[in-house]
Every structure is written in structure tokens, then in C-alpha cells.
XYZ file of N, CA, C and O in Angstrom:
828
model
N 0.832 -1.204 0.000
C 0.000 0.000 0.000
C 0.871 1.260 0.000
O 0.594 2.220 -0.717
N 1.942 1.244 0.802
C 2.824 2.404 0.861
C 3.543 2.599 -0.469
O 3.747 3.732 -0.921
N 3.900 1.501 -1.118
C 4.563 1.582 -2.420
C 3.648 2.237 -3.454
O 4.084 3.051 -4.274
N 2.362 1.911 -3.398
C 1.388 2.503 -4.321
C 1.254 4.000 -4.053
O 1.185 4.813 -4.979
N 1.208 4.362 -2.775
C 1.117 5.781 -2.409
C 2.337 6.537 -2.926
O 2.224 7.626 -3.501
N 3.509 5.950 -2.754
C 4.743 6.608 -3.181
C 4.771 6.773 -4.699
O 5.174 7.816 -5.220
N 4.338 5.748 -5.408
C 4.296 5.821 -6.872
C 3.331 6.914 -7.337
O 3.635 7.682 -8.254
N 2.170 6.984 -6.692
C 1.173 7.989 -7.036
C 1.684 9.392 -6.717
O 1.500 10.330 -7.502
N 2.334 9.519 -5.584
C 2.912 10.808 -5.189
C 3.918 11.295 -6.222
O 3.938 12.484 -6.588
N 4.749 10.411 -6.710
C 5.772 10.783 -7.692
C 5.158 11.257 -9.002
O 5.711 12.122 -9.684
N 4.010 10.707 -9.357
C 3.313 11.117 -10.585
C 2.620 12.466 -10.393
O 2.590 13.299 -11.308
N 2.029 12.686 -9.216
C 1.319 13.930 -8.934
C -0.009 14.019 -9.653
O -0.399 13.129 -10.425
N -0.744 15.099 -9.387
C -2.008 15.348 -10.072
C -3.168 14.484 -9.637
O -4.160 14.358 -10.362
N -3.101 13.904 -8.472
C -4.137 13.000 -7.978
C -5.128 13.757 -7.082
O -4.904 14.910 -6.709
N -6.223 13.076 -6.743
C -7.175 13.598 -5.764
C -6.808 12.980 -4.416
O -6.819 11.758 -4.262
N -6.452 13.813 -3.463
C -6.118 13.344 -2.122
C -7.379 13.352 -1.269
O -7.999 14.395 -1.086
N -7.757 12.187 -0.769
C -8.933 12.064 0.088
C -8.455 11.773 1.501
O -7.749 10.790 1.734
N -8.843 12.634 2.438
C -8.377 12.502 3.817
C -9.558 12.257 4.746
O -10.570 12.947 4.668
N -9.401 11.279 5.621
C -10.407 11.004 6.648
C -9.721 11.120 7.994
O -8.673 10.525 8.217
N -10.293 11.905 8.880
C -9.724 12.062 10.205
C -8.941 13.349 10.362
O -8.349 13.853 9.406
N -8.959 13.895 11.582
C -8.199 15.093 11.872
C -6.709 14.803 11.931
O -6.284 13.648 11.988
N -5.903 15.867 11.935
C -4.450 15.719 11.891
C -3.844 16.095 13.245
O -3.866 17.263 13.638
N -3.276 15.121 13.970
C -2.618 15.438 15.242
C -1.331 16.234 15.005
O -0.533 15.888 14.130
N -1.135 17.286 15.780
C 0.050 18.130 15.607
C 0.934 18.194 16.848
O 2.101 18.598 16.748
N 0.404 17.831 18.008
C 1.198 17.892 19.232
C 2.352 16.893 19.172
O 2.296 15.900 18.435
N 3.399 17.170 19.921
C 4.577 16.296 19.957
C 5.136 16.071 18.551
O 5.553 14.970 18.193
N 5.092 17.155 17.751
C 5.580 17.105 16.371
C 4.830 16.059 15.541
O 5.395 15.468 14.618
N 3.579 15.837 15.896
C 2.756 14.890 15.138
C 2.973 13.444 15.492
O 2.395 12.546 14.851
N 3.782 13.168 16.515
C 4.173 11.783 16.804
C 3.118 10.951 17.536
O 3.419 9.860 18.021
N 1.894 11.442 17.628
C 0.835 10.631 18.238
C 0.097 9.797 17.188
O -0.805 9.039 17.528
N 0.467 9.946 15.924
C -0.199 9.164 14.874
C 0.815 8.840 13.778
O 1.363 9.742 13.142
N 1.036 7.542 13.569
C 2.007 7.079 12.567
C 1.277 6.145 11.600
O 1.009 4.991 11.931
N 0.943 6.592 10.391
C 0.211 5.722 9.465
C 1.057 4.647 8.792
O 0.552 3.592 8.444
N 2.354 4.910 8.594
C 3.195 3.908 7.931
C 4.672 4.233 8.117
O 5.042 5.289 8.622
N 5.510 3.277 7.689
C 6.956 3.473 7.633
C 7.381 3.393 6.177
O 6.806 2.636 5.391
N 8.405 4.172 5.809
C 8.902 4.188 4.436
C 10.426 4.181 4.459
O 11.044 5.063 5.057
N 10.985 3.156 3.844
C 12.440 3.002 3.810
C 13.049 3.040 5.210
O 14.091 3.656 5.450
N 12.353 2.390 6.139
C 12.851 2.292 7.499
C 12.573 3.498 8.367
O 12.955 3.513 9.541
N 11.880 4.501 7.823
C 11.575 5.705 8.588
C 10.075 5.790 8.876
O 9.260 5.663 7.973
N 9.743 5.996 10.153
C 8.338 6.182 10.509
C 7.858 7.534 9.996
O 8.572 8.535 10.079
N 6.647 7.558 9.458
C 6.058 8.778 8.909
C 4.838 9.148 9.739
O 3.939 8.320 9.939
N 4.793 10.372 10.221
C 3.618 10.810 10.981
C 2.479 11.141 10.015
O 2.712 11.422 8.838
N 1.274 11.113 10.544
C 0.114 11.471 9.722
C 0.243 12.910 9.237
O -0.062 13.234 8.099
N 0.731 13.772 10.114
C 0.924 15.169 9.750
C 1.880 15.301 8.560
O 1.594 16.013 7.587
N 3.013 14.611 8.611
C 3.983 14.694 7.522
C 3.426 14.096 6.242
O 3.658 14.599 5.141
N 2.676 13.001 6.377
C 2.063 12.378 5.203
C 1.113 13.340 4.507
O 1.124 13.462 3.274
N 0.312 14.048 5.288
C -0.634 15.007 4.718
C 0.112 16.155 4.052
O -0.238 16.600 2.952
N 1.150 16.653 4.692
C 1.928 17.747 4.111
C 2.574 17.318 2.794
O 2.551 18.064 1.805
N 3.137 16.120 2.773
C 3.791 15.640 1.555
C 2.782 15.401 0.431
O 2.943 15.898 -0.685
N 1.747 14.644 0.737
C 0.787 14.256 -0.301
C -0.010 15.447 -0.821
O -0.368 15.497 -1.997
N -0.306 16.416 0.039
C -1.072 17.584 -0.415
C -0.259 18.459 -1.364
O -0.825 19.190 -2.178
N 1.046 18.384 -1.280
C 1.899 19.256 -2.096
C 1.804 18.957 -3.584
O 2.081 19.826 -4.412
N 1.422 17.740 -3.955
C 1.333 17.366 -5.366
C -0.077 16.982 -5.790
O -0.284 16.452 -6.886
N -1.045 17.233 -4.932
C -2.430 16.858 -5.225
C -3.106 17.902 -6.107
O -2.882 19.102 -5.950
N -3.932 17.429 -7.034
C -4.720 18.338 -7.869
C -5.911 18.869 -7.094
O -6.414 19.961 -7.371
N -6.380 18.111 -6.122
C -7.506 18.512 -5.276
C -7.418 17.736 -3.974
O -6.877 16.631 -3.933
N -7.954 18.337 -2.910
C -7.962 17.695 -1.596
C -9.406 17.612 -1.112
O -10.098 18.629 -1.039
N -9.848 16.408 -0.792
C -11.205 16.198 -0.299
C -11.129 15.724 1.149
O -10.483 14.713 1.449
N -11.764 16.455 2.038
C -11.830 16.068 3.445
C -13.150 15.333 3.677
O -14.223 15.929 3.534
N -13.056 14.069 4.012
C -14.254 13.266 4.250
C -14.530 13.243 5.751
O -13.825 12.583 6.517
N -15.515 14.000 6.165
C -15.886 14.064 7.564
C -15.475 15.365 8.221
O -14.539 16.048 7.792
N -16.180 15.715 9.270
C -15.949 16.964 9.981
C -14.574 17.001 10.648
O -13.967 18.065 10.755
N -14.057 15.855 11.088
C -12.736 15.838 11.719
C -11.653 16.258 10.727
O -10.784 17.070 11.048
N -11.680 15.705 9.529
C -10.682 16.071 8.525
C -10.833 17.534 8.119
O -9.841 18.229 7.869
N -12.062 18.002 8.055
C -12.317 19.379 7.619
C -11.877 20.412 8.653
O -11.171 21.372 8.315
N -12.288 20.217 9.919
C -12.030 21.249 10.929
C -11.513 20.724 12.268
O -11.246 21.507 13.157
N -11.410 19.451 12.432
C -10.954 18.871 13.698
C -12.011 18.046 14.390
O -11.728 17.015 14.983
N -13.270 18.518 14.334
C -14.393 17.755 14.868
C -14.245 17.340 16.319
O -13.656 18.050 17.143
N -14.783 16.171 16.633
C -14.762 15.656 18.002
C -13.331 15.487 18.494
O -13.014 15.755 19.659
N -12.432 15.050 17.614
C -11.045 14.819 18.019
C -10.367 16.097 18.497
O -9.445 16.052 19.314
N -10.827 17.244 17.993
C -10.225 18.526 18.371
C -10.951 19.212 19.521
O -10.587 20.324 19.916
N -11.970 18.571 20.068
C -12.715 19.164 21.180
C -11.820 19.240 22.416
O -10.916 18.420 22.592
N -12.037 20.237 23.278
C -11.223 20.368 24.486
C -11.240 19.085 25.307
O -12.266 18.424 25.380
N -10.097 18.672 25.841
C -8.833 19.429 25.917
C -7.899 19.192 24.733
O -6.827 19.785 24.706
N -8.258 18.348 23.793
C -7.477 18.126 22.573
C -5.985 17.900 22.867
O -5.122 18.657 22.396
N -5.649 16.865 23.602
C -4.256 16.641 24.008
C -3.297 16.364 22.849
O -2.093 16.586 22.989
N -3.812 15.891 21.721
C -2.916 15.606 20.596
C -2.858 16.746 19.586
O -2.225 16.626 18.543
N -3.541 17.866 19.903
C -3.461 19.033 19.030
C -4.022 18.809 17.647
O -3.450 19.243 16.642
N -5.159 18.135 17.570
C -5.769 17.833 16.270
C -6.231 19.102 15.573
O -6.831 19.992 16.198
N -5.977 19.188 14.261
C -6.392 20.310 13.434
C -6.983 19.767 12.132
O -6.767 18.623 11.760
N -7.708 20.622 11.426
C -8.228 20.262 10.113
C -7.140 20.325 9.059
O -6.096 20.954 9.244
N -7.376 19.683 7.929
C -6.370 19.588 6.872
C -5.997 20.956 6.309
O -4.820 21.236 6.058
N -6.976 21.814 6.077
C -6.667 23.130 5.513
C -5.770 23.932 6.440
O -4.846 24.638 5.988
N -6.015 23.843 7.736
C -5.186 24.552 8.707
C -3.739 24.079 8.628
O -2.803 24.874 8.759
N -3.545 22.792 8.390
C -2.203 22.216 8.338
C -1.508 22.551 7.024
O -0.331 22.911 6.999
N -2.224 22.451 5.922
C -1.599 22.582 4.604
C -1.651 23.990 4.034
O -0.826 24.348 3.192
N -2.642 24.790 4.461
C -2.827 26.109 3.880
C -3.447 26.058 2.498
O -3.512 27.072 1.793
N -3.931 24.889 2.103
C -4.506 24.712 0.775
C -6.029 24.614 0.832
O -6.608 24.238 1.857
N -6.673 24.929 -0.281
C -8.125 24.807 -0.372
C -8.528 23.342 -0.287
O -7.929 22.480 -0.935
N -9.527 23.066 0.521
C -10.038 21.697 0.639
C -11.534 21.678 0.348
O -12.245 22.634 0.650
N -11.985 20.595 -0.248
C -13.409 20.372 -0.452
C -13.894 19.601 0.765
O -13.539 18.424 0.945
N -14.653 20.244 1.620
C -15.039 19.659 2.896
C -16.396 18.972 2.819
O -17.440 19.631 2.756
N -16.364 17.659 2.835
C -17.604 16.870 2.860
C -17.912 16.609 4.324
O -17.533 15.584 4.907
N -18.567 17.588 4.924
C -18.788 17.577 6.368
C -19.831 16.563 6.786
O -20.725 16.183 6.027
N -19.731 16.165 8.054
C -20.673 15.219 8.640
C -19.922 14.266 9.542
O -18.732 14.023 9.376
N -20.607 13.734 10.535
C -19.974 12.810 11.471
C -20.882 11.590 11.672
O -21.572 11.484 12.687
N -20.898 10.694 10.647
C -20.124 10.737 9.403
C -20.893 11.477 8.312
O -22.098 11.708 8.456
N -20.230 11.803 7.197
C -20.953 12.390 6.062
C -21.741 11.306 5.329
O -21.398 10.120 5.420
N -22.759 11.724 4.624
C -23.542 10.764 3.843
C -22.685 10.246 2.686
O -21.998 11.026 2.029
N -22.688 8.947 2.418
C -21.870 8.411 1.313
C -22.192 9.035 -0.039
O -21.302 9.179 -0.881
N -23.438 9.419 -0.251
C -23.806 10.059 -1.521
C -23.070 11.381 -1.705
O -22.727 11.760 -2.821
N -22.830 12.093 -0.606
C -22.126 13.373 -0.686
C -20.670 13.164 -1.102
O -20.123 13.930 -1.898
N -20.062 12.113 -0.570
C -18.671 11.807 -0.903
C -18.550 11.458 -2.382
O -17.704 11.976 -3.101
N -19.423 10.567 -2.827
C -19.396 10.139 -4.226
C -19.655 11.319 -5.154
O -18.991 11.475 -6.192
N -20.611 12.168 -4.805
C -20.933 13.337 -5.634
C -19.692 14.197 -5.845
O -19.372 14.599 -6.966
N -18.977 14.499 -4.762
C -17.797 15.354 -4.862
C -16.719 14.720 -5.728
O -16.104 15.384 -6.570
N -16.481 13.445 -5.536
C -15.439 12.764 -6.309
C -15.786 12.722 -7.792
O -14.914 12.899 -8.655
N -17.056 12.506 -8.107
C -17.476 12.478 -9.509
C -17.254 13.838 -10.167
O -16.759 13.929 -11.296
N -17.612 14.907 -9.461
C -17.395 16.243 -10.017
C -15.915 16.467 -10.341
O -15.560 16.964 -11.408
N -15.061 16.081 -9.422
C -13.625 16.286 -9.603
C -13.060 15.404 -10.713
O -12.238 15.840 -11.520
N -13.509 14.166 -10.778
C -13.011 13.248 -11.805
C -13.395 13.696 -13.206
O -12.652 13.474 -14.168
N -14.542 14.361 -13.325
C -14.980 14.852 -14.625
C -14.572 16.303 -14.870
O -14.991 16.914 -15.848
N -13.765 16.834 -13.965
C -13.244 18.183 -14.148
C -14.264 19.287 -14.004
O -14.078 20.389 -14.537
N -15.335 19.018 -13.261
C -16.367 20.032 -13.072
C -16.051 20.873 -11.836
O -15.663 20.333 -10.800
N -16.196 22.180 -11.934
C -15.918 23.027 -10.768
C -16.943 22.804 -9.665
O -18.118 22.541 -9.928
N -16.485 22.900 -8.435
C -17.365 22.743 -7.274
C -17.424 24.081 -6.542
O -16.411 24.557 -6.020
N -18.596 24.682 -6.524
C -18.783 25.930 -5.785
C -18.781 25.613 -4.294
O -19.518 24.729 -3.841
N -17.960 26.332 -3.531
C -17.839 26.088 -2.104
C -18.389 27.257 -1.298
O -18.296 28.403 -1.730
N -18.942 26.949 -0.133
C -19.381 28.024 0.751
C -18.186 28.549 1.541
O -17.041 28.134 1.317
N -18.416 29.447 2.462
C -17.314 30.072 3.191
C -16.560 29.094 4.086
O -15.458 29.411 4.560
N -17.126 27.903 4.304
C -16.461 26.895 5.122
C -15.859 25.771 4.285
O -15.442 24.742 4.818
N -15.850 25.943 2.962
C -15.252 24.942 2.093
C -16.162 23.776 1.760
O -15.727 22.800 1.156
N -17.436 23.868 2.125
C -18.390 22.800 1.817
C -19.020 23.062 0.448
O -19.282 24.220 0.103
N -19.291 22.036 -0.344
C -19.983 22.238 -1.619
C -21.356 22.872 -1.399
O -22.187 22.335 -0.657
N -21.583 24.004 -2.033
C -22.856 24.711 -1.859
C -24.040 23.870 -2.319
O -25.143 23.990 -1.783
N -23.817 23.015 -3.299
C -24.894 22.174 -3.819
C -25.363 21.147 -2.785
O -26.500 20.671 -2.851
N -24.503 20.804 -1.842
C -24.854 19.798 -0.837
C -25.224 20.419 0.503
O -26.005 19.858 1.264
N -24.634 21.572 0.812
C -24.820 22.189 2.121
C -25.412 23.585 1.972
O -24.849 24.569 2.438
N -26.545 23.657 1.311
C -27.204 24.933 1.090
C -28.182 25.275 2.195
O -27.854 25.956 3.162
N -29.425 24.807 2.073
C -30.431 25.134 3.095
C -30.146 24.444 4.419
O -29.415 23.451 4.476
N -30.721 24.973 5.486
C -30.549 24.347 6.795
C -31.430 23.106 6.904
O -32.395 22.934 6.154
N -31.068 22.261 7.833
C -31.859 21.061 8.097
C -33.292 21.445 8.454
O -34.259 20.842 7.977
N -33.448 22.477 9.261
C -34.783 22.887 9.716
C -35.647 23.381 8.559
O -36.856 23.143 8.526
N -35.035 24.084 7.600
C -35.821 24.681 6.521
C -36.464 23.644 5.612
O -37.455 23.930 4.946
N -35.910 22.432 5.562
C -36.498 21.376 4.723
C -37.021 20.203 5.551
O -37.393 19.177 5.000
N -37.041 20.373 6.856
C -37.500 19.292 7.733
C -39.010 19.110 7.626
O -39.764 20.092 7.693
N -39.484 17.871 7.479
C -40.929 17.637 7.399
C -41.672 17.962 8.696
O -42.891 18.061 8.692
N -40.956 18.162 9.783
C -41.598 18.487 11.057
C -41.622 19.995 11.333
O -42.049 20.424 12.399
N -41.134 20.781 10.387
C -40.961 22.213 10.626
C -42.260 22.903 11.027
O -42.263 23.812 11.848
N -43.381 22.502 10.458
C -44.666 23.143 10.756
C -45.428 22.447 11.875
O -46.521 22.869 12.239
N -44.835 21.394 12.432
C -45.534 20.618 13.466
C -45.402 21.288 14.834
O -44.563 22.155 15.057
N -46.250 20.881 15.754
C -46.150 21.361 17.132
C -44.810 20.930 17.726
O -44.237 19.913 17.319
N -44.329 21.703 18.678
C -43.032 21.398 19.269
C -43.142 20.324 20.340
O -44.069 20.309 21.142
N -42.148 19.430 20.337
C -42.098 18.374 21.347
C -41.544 18.954 22.644
O -40.705 19.859 22.630
N -42.011 18.440 23.767
C -41.502 18.855 25.070
C -40.763 17.725 25.771
O -40.149 17.924 26.815
N -40.839 16.538 25.173
C -40.138 15.374 25.699
C -39.615 14.554 24.523
O -40.207 14.557 23.431
N -38.508 13.863 24.727
C -37.979 12.992 23.686
C -38.951 11.856 23.409
O -39.663 11.388 24.296
N -38.969 11.402 22.183
C -39.803 10.268 21.819
C -41.200 10.619 21.349
O -42.015 9.733 21.124
N -41.485 11.926 21.179
C -42.804 12.327 20.692
C -42.774 12.346 19.166
O -42.226 13.256 18.547
N -43.366 11.341 18.560
C -43.333 11.181 17.109
C -43.950 12.371 16.384
O -44.987 12.902 16.795
N -43.306 12.766 15.297
C -43.864 13.758 14.401
C -43.790 15.197 14.861
O -44.254 16.090 14.161
N -43.213 15.465 16.011
C -43.166 16.831 16.530
C -41.795 17.470 16.309
O -40.777 16.797 16.271
N -41.802 18.790 16.202
C -40.569 19.553 16.007
C -39.721 19.486 17.282
O -40.227 19.639 18.386
N -38.421 19.260 17.127
C -37.533 19.078 18.268
C -36.724 20.338 18.610
O -35.769 20.271 19.383
N -37.120 21.460 18.046
C -36.365 22.703 18.255
C -36.224 23.043 19.728
O -35.152 23.450 20.196
N -37.301 22.903 20.505
C -37.270 23.259 21.921
C -36.465 22.267 22.759
O -36.194 22.515 23.929
N -36.087 21.143 22.160
C -35.277 20.154 22.867
C -33.804 20.280 22.493
O -33.019 19.367 22.735
N -33.449 21.401 21.874
C -32.051 21.639 21.560
C -31.629 21.229 20.170
O -30.435 21.209 19.866
N -32.575 20.913 19.306
C -32.245 20.514 17.939
C -31.467 21.639 17.251
O -31.864 22.804 17.277
N -30.338 21.301 16.629
C -29.511 22.296 15.962
C -29.842 22.437 14.471
O -29.115 23.089 13.729
N -30.935 21.850 14.062
C -31.357 21.945 12.667
C -31.473 23.352 12.123
O -31.092 23.607 10.981
N -31.968 24.327 12.923
C -32.102 25.683 12.405
C -30.776 26.350 12.028
O -30.760 27.286 11.236
N -29.664 25.877 12.573
C -28.366 26.498 12.284
C -27.410 25.566 11.545
O -26.246 25.901 11.348
N -27.918 24.412 11.119
C -27.059 23.411 10.489
C -27.386 23.248 9.017
O -28.520 22.920 8.653
N -26.386 23.468 8.167
C -26.573 23.313 6.722
C -26.296 21.872 6.319
O -25.183 21.378 6.474
N -27.315 21.193 5.816
C -27.175 19.809 5.356
C -28.471 19.368 4.710
O -29.549 19.859 5.054
N -28.373 18.413 3.797
C -29.558 17.928 3.106
C -30.097 16.630 3.655
O -30.729 15.853 2.921
N -29.870 16.370 4.921
C -30.288 15.104 5.540
C -31.763 14.760 5.337
O -32.100 13.598 5.100
N -32.701 15.730 5.439
C -34.108 15.367 5.270
C -34.423 14.782 3.897
O -35.381 14.020 3.749
N -33.609 15.117 2.897
C -33.869 14.624 1.551
C -33.170 13.322 1.225
O -33.742 12.451 0.559
N -31.940 13.155 1.705
C -31.179 11.954 1.333
C -31.454 10.775 2.257
O -31.328 9.622 1.854
N -31.795 11.063 3.510
C -32.010 10.023 4.518
C -30.756 9.158 4.672
O -29.749 9.364 4.004
N -30.821 8.175 5.547
C -29.672 7.334 5.858
C -30.080 5.870 5.902
O -31.267 5.548 5.811
N -29.095 4.985 6.059
C -29.342 3.548 6.175
C -30.223 3.041 5.037
O -31.309 2.494 5.260
N -29.708 3.248 3.801
C -30.481 2.790 2.642
C -31.719 3.631 2.419
O -32.734 3.118 1.943
N -31.626 4.916 2.773
C -32.745 5.861 2.615
C -33.987 5.441 3.404
O -35.117 5.581 2.948
N -33.745 4.917 4.586
C -34.878 4.486 5.413
C -35.175 5.431 6.575
O -36.315 5.513 7.034
N -34.160 6.149 7.061
C -34.371 6.951 8.264
C -33.296 8.027 8.381
O -32.327 8.045 7.639
N -33.500 8.937 9.314
C -32.493 9.953 9.623
C -32.671 10.362 11.068
O -33.617 9.926 11.743
N -31.758 11.186 11.591
C -31.735 11.485 13.030
C -33.085 11.963 13.566
O -33.631 11.398 14.514
N -33.608 13.035 12.969
C -34.854 13.611 13.476
C -36.019 12.656 13.262
O -36.931 12.576 14.093
N -35.993 11.913 12.171
C -37.045 10.920 11.936
C -37.086 9.861 13.019
O -38.127 9.259 13.284
N -35.927 9.639 13.661
C -35.851 8.673 14.764
C -36.017 9.372 16.113
O -35.673 8.812 17.161
N -36.538 10.620 16.078
C -36.794 11.417 17.290
C -35.523 11.828 18.036
O -35.546 12.043 19.255
N -34.411 11.936 17.314
C -33.165 12.430 17.913
C -32.897 13.830 17.376
O -32.882 14.030 16.167
N -32.684 14.827 18.225
C -32.409 16.177 17.736
C -31.148 16.214 16.871
O -30.202 15.464 17.113
N -31.145 17.063 15.863
C -29.947 17.280 15.062
C -28.843 17.814 15.969
O -29.072 18.732 16.757
N -27.636 17.239 15.868
C -26.526 17.689 16.717
C -25.567 18.596 15.955
O -24.502 18.960 16.475
N -25.905 18.952 14.727
C -25.095 19.911 13.980
C -23.756 19.377 13.526
O -22.774 20.119 13.486
N -23.687 18.107 13.143
C -22.392 17.481 12.853
C -21.754 17.948 11.553
O -20.598 17.616 11.287
N -22.459 18.717 10.724
C -21.853 19.233 9.496
C -21.315 20.651 9.681
O -20.843 21.269 8.724
N -21.367 21.164 10.900
C -20.930 22.533 11.183
C -19.461 22.565 11.596
O -18.980 21.632 12.255
N -18.740 23.627 11.238
C -17.322 23.716 11.589
C -17.062 23.796 13.083
O -15.959 23.500 13.537
N -18.071 24.186 13.873
C -17.904 24.282 15.323
C -18.280 22.998 16.059
O -18.184 22.942 17.284
N -18.711 21.972 15.329
C -19.106 20.708 15.961
C -17.916 20.080 16.682
O -16.821 20.080 16.155
N -18.063 19.532 17.904
C -19.319 19.346 18.622
C -19.795 20.573 19.388
O -20.941 20.595 19.831
N -18.956 21.571 19.596
C -19.403 22.784 20.259
C -19.863 22.530 21.683
O -19.402 21.618 22.357
N -20.807 23.352 22.125
C -21.321 23.243 23.481
C -22.043 21.923 23.675
O -22.651 21.376 22.757
N -21.968 21.401 24.905
C -22.708 20.172 25.211
C -24.116 20.460 25.697
O -24.824 19.574 26.144
N -24.541 21.721 25.602
C -25.876 22.095 26.076
C -26.920 21.822 24.989
O -27.465 22.731 24.393
N -27.172 20.551 24.719
C -28.126 20.188 23.665
C -29.574 20.373 24.121
O -30.439 20.709 23.339
N -29.844 20.108 25.373
C -31.225 20.041 25.827
C -31.604 21.263 26.668
O -30.842 21.721 27.508
N -32.770 21.766 26.393
C -33.303 22.881 27.153
C -34.312 22.350 28.176
O -35.031 21.400 27.904
N -34.369 22.974 29.317
C -35.361 22.569 30.318
C -36.729 23.062 29.888
O -36.893 24.211 29.489
N -37.699 22.196 29.911
C -39.046 22.620 29.555
C -39.673 23.302 30.768
O -39.215 23.159 31.898
N -40.728 24.039 30.532
C -41.373 24.760 31.627
C -42.382 23.906 32.375
O -43.066 24.392 33.248
N -42.468 22.629 32.005
C -43.463 21.759 32.628
C -43.082 21.408 34.059
O -41.933 21.211 34.356
């Protein structure tokens, strides 16, 4: 596998797909993906090397894009997003995890040489346009005051749908059978650059 990576690196012009945040503490020595010619290579160094000859960089998941859960306090390994490490433009397929259709869509655009319009956070605008709440089928429903109330809006229970850009209500998950809110779980905003953010998901009801 390392030989294939090295051969591809020497040719250049490839699409670099990265999954996971990049540890930077201790000179990156908390993560070693492989050894090459008897030398251990840190994940940080691998990303720096491979990004230098890449035609495009795709970050699969919120951790690769901005650090995600791995970068949440206290972040002992100093995890950072790929763009922060490389200084290069990245196509951020956000989500924890991102929908597989979103990943495939981005790769197809790049393979066919089609430009991808990005929002201010590096996410494809075509995938991360409207908020979850704006297209949620429960948007006009009465608000739930307790978890497990079918068909009700979860905004008052801390749902982050109103501030989260993602097309989850349309694509669904698990073979297009269900999604978080459909299973009565509030949106946790996993496609946002600040995820996981505050742990204050739930609001106290007045009951």
C-alpha cells in the first residue's frame, strides 16, 4: 500500500482524500500511518507531503475538515483540520459521518473536471445549502416537550437543525430508510465547523 502511495505521489495530479483530523502535538508523533524506507512517517507529515502534489484535496468528515470531536477540548494531541495544516483549499464533505452520496458526488465532479462551488467553510454549496430545519418535514408541526414524541418539532429540545446546513431530510440514511430527526433524535449539527461545540443540547421545559 505504501509503495502505491509513493508511486502515485511521484506522478502527482491526484485527488487526495483525507479522513480524520491531523494530530500536531509532539511534532505529530501521536499518529504514525506507515513506515517508508525504514523511517516512521507521521500522519501530519504524510498530509503535508501528499497535499503538495495533489490536484484537489477532499476532506471526508468533519474531523478532517475542521478537527471535529477529536479537536474538542482538551485536545491533548493538538488535532487540526487539513486546511489549517496545509494552507490549501479543501473540499469539505462535512458530517460525522458524512452521507456516502455526498462523498461520491464530490469525487465524480472532480473526476470529470467540473468546478465545485464552495461556501465560506469549504463545503460544496450544492450539498450544504439550506438548513436542516428549513427542509425538515416536522418544521410546521407542534413542538415536542419530551424525547420520543413522534412527528413533533424538536427545536425546543435543543435541535440544531435551524443552524445546520445539510440535506439530511432529503437523502435520509441507512439505505434511505431513516435519519436522526425521523428517529426522534435532535440534530446535533455534525456538518458545522464548530461541531461538537457546546454540550448544552437540551433545554429545560417549563413543565
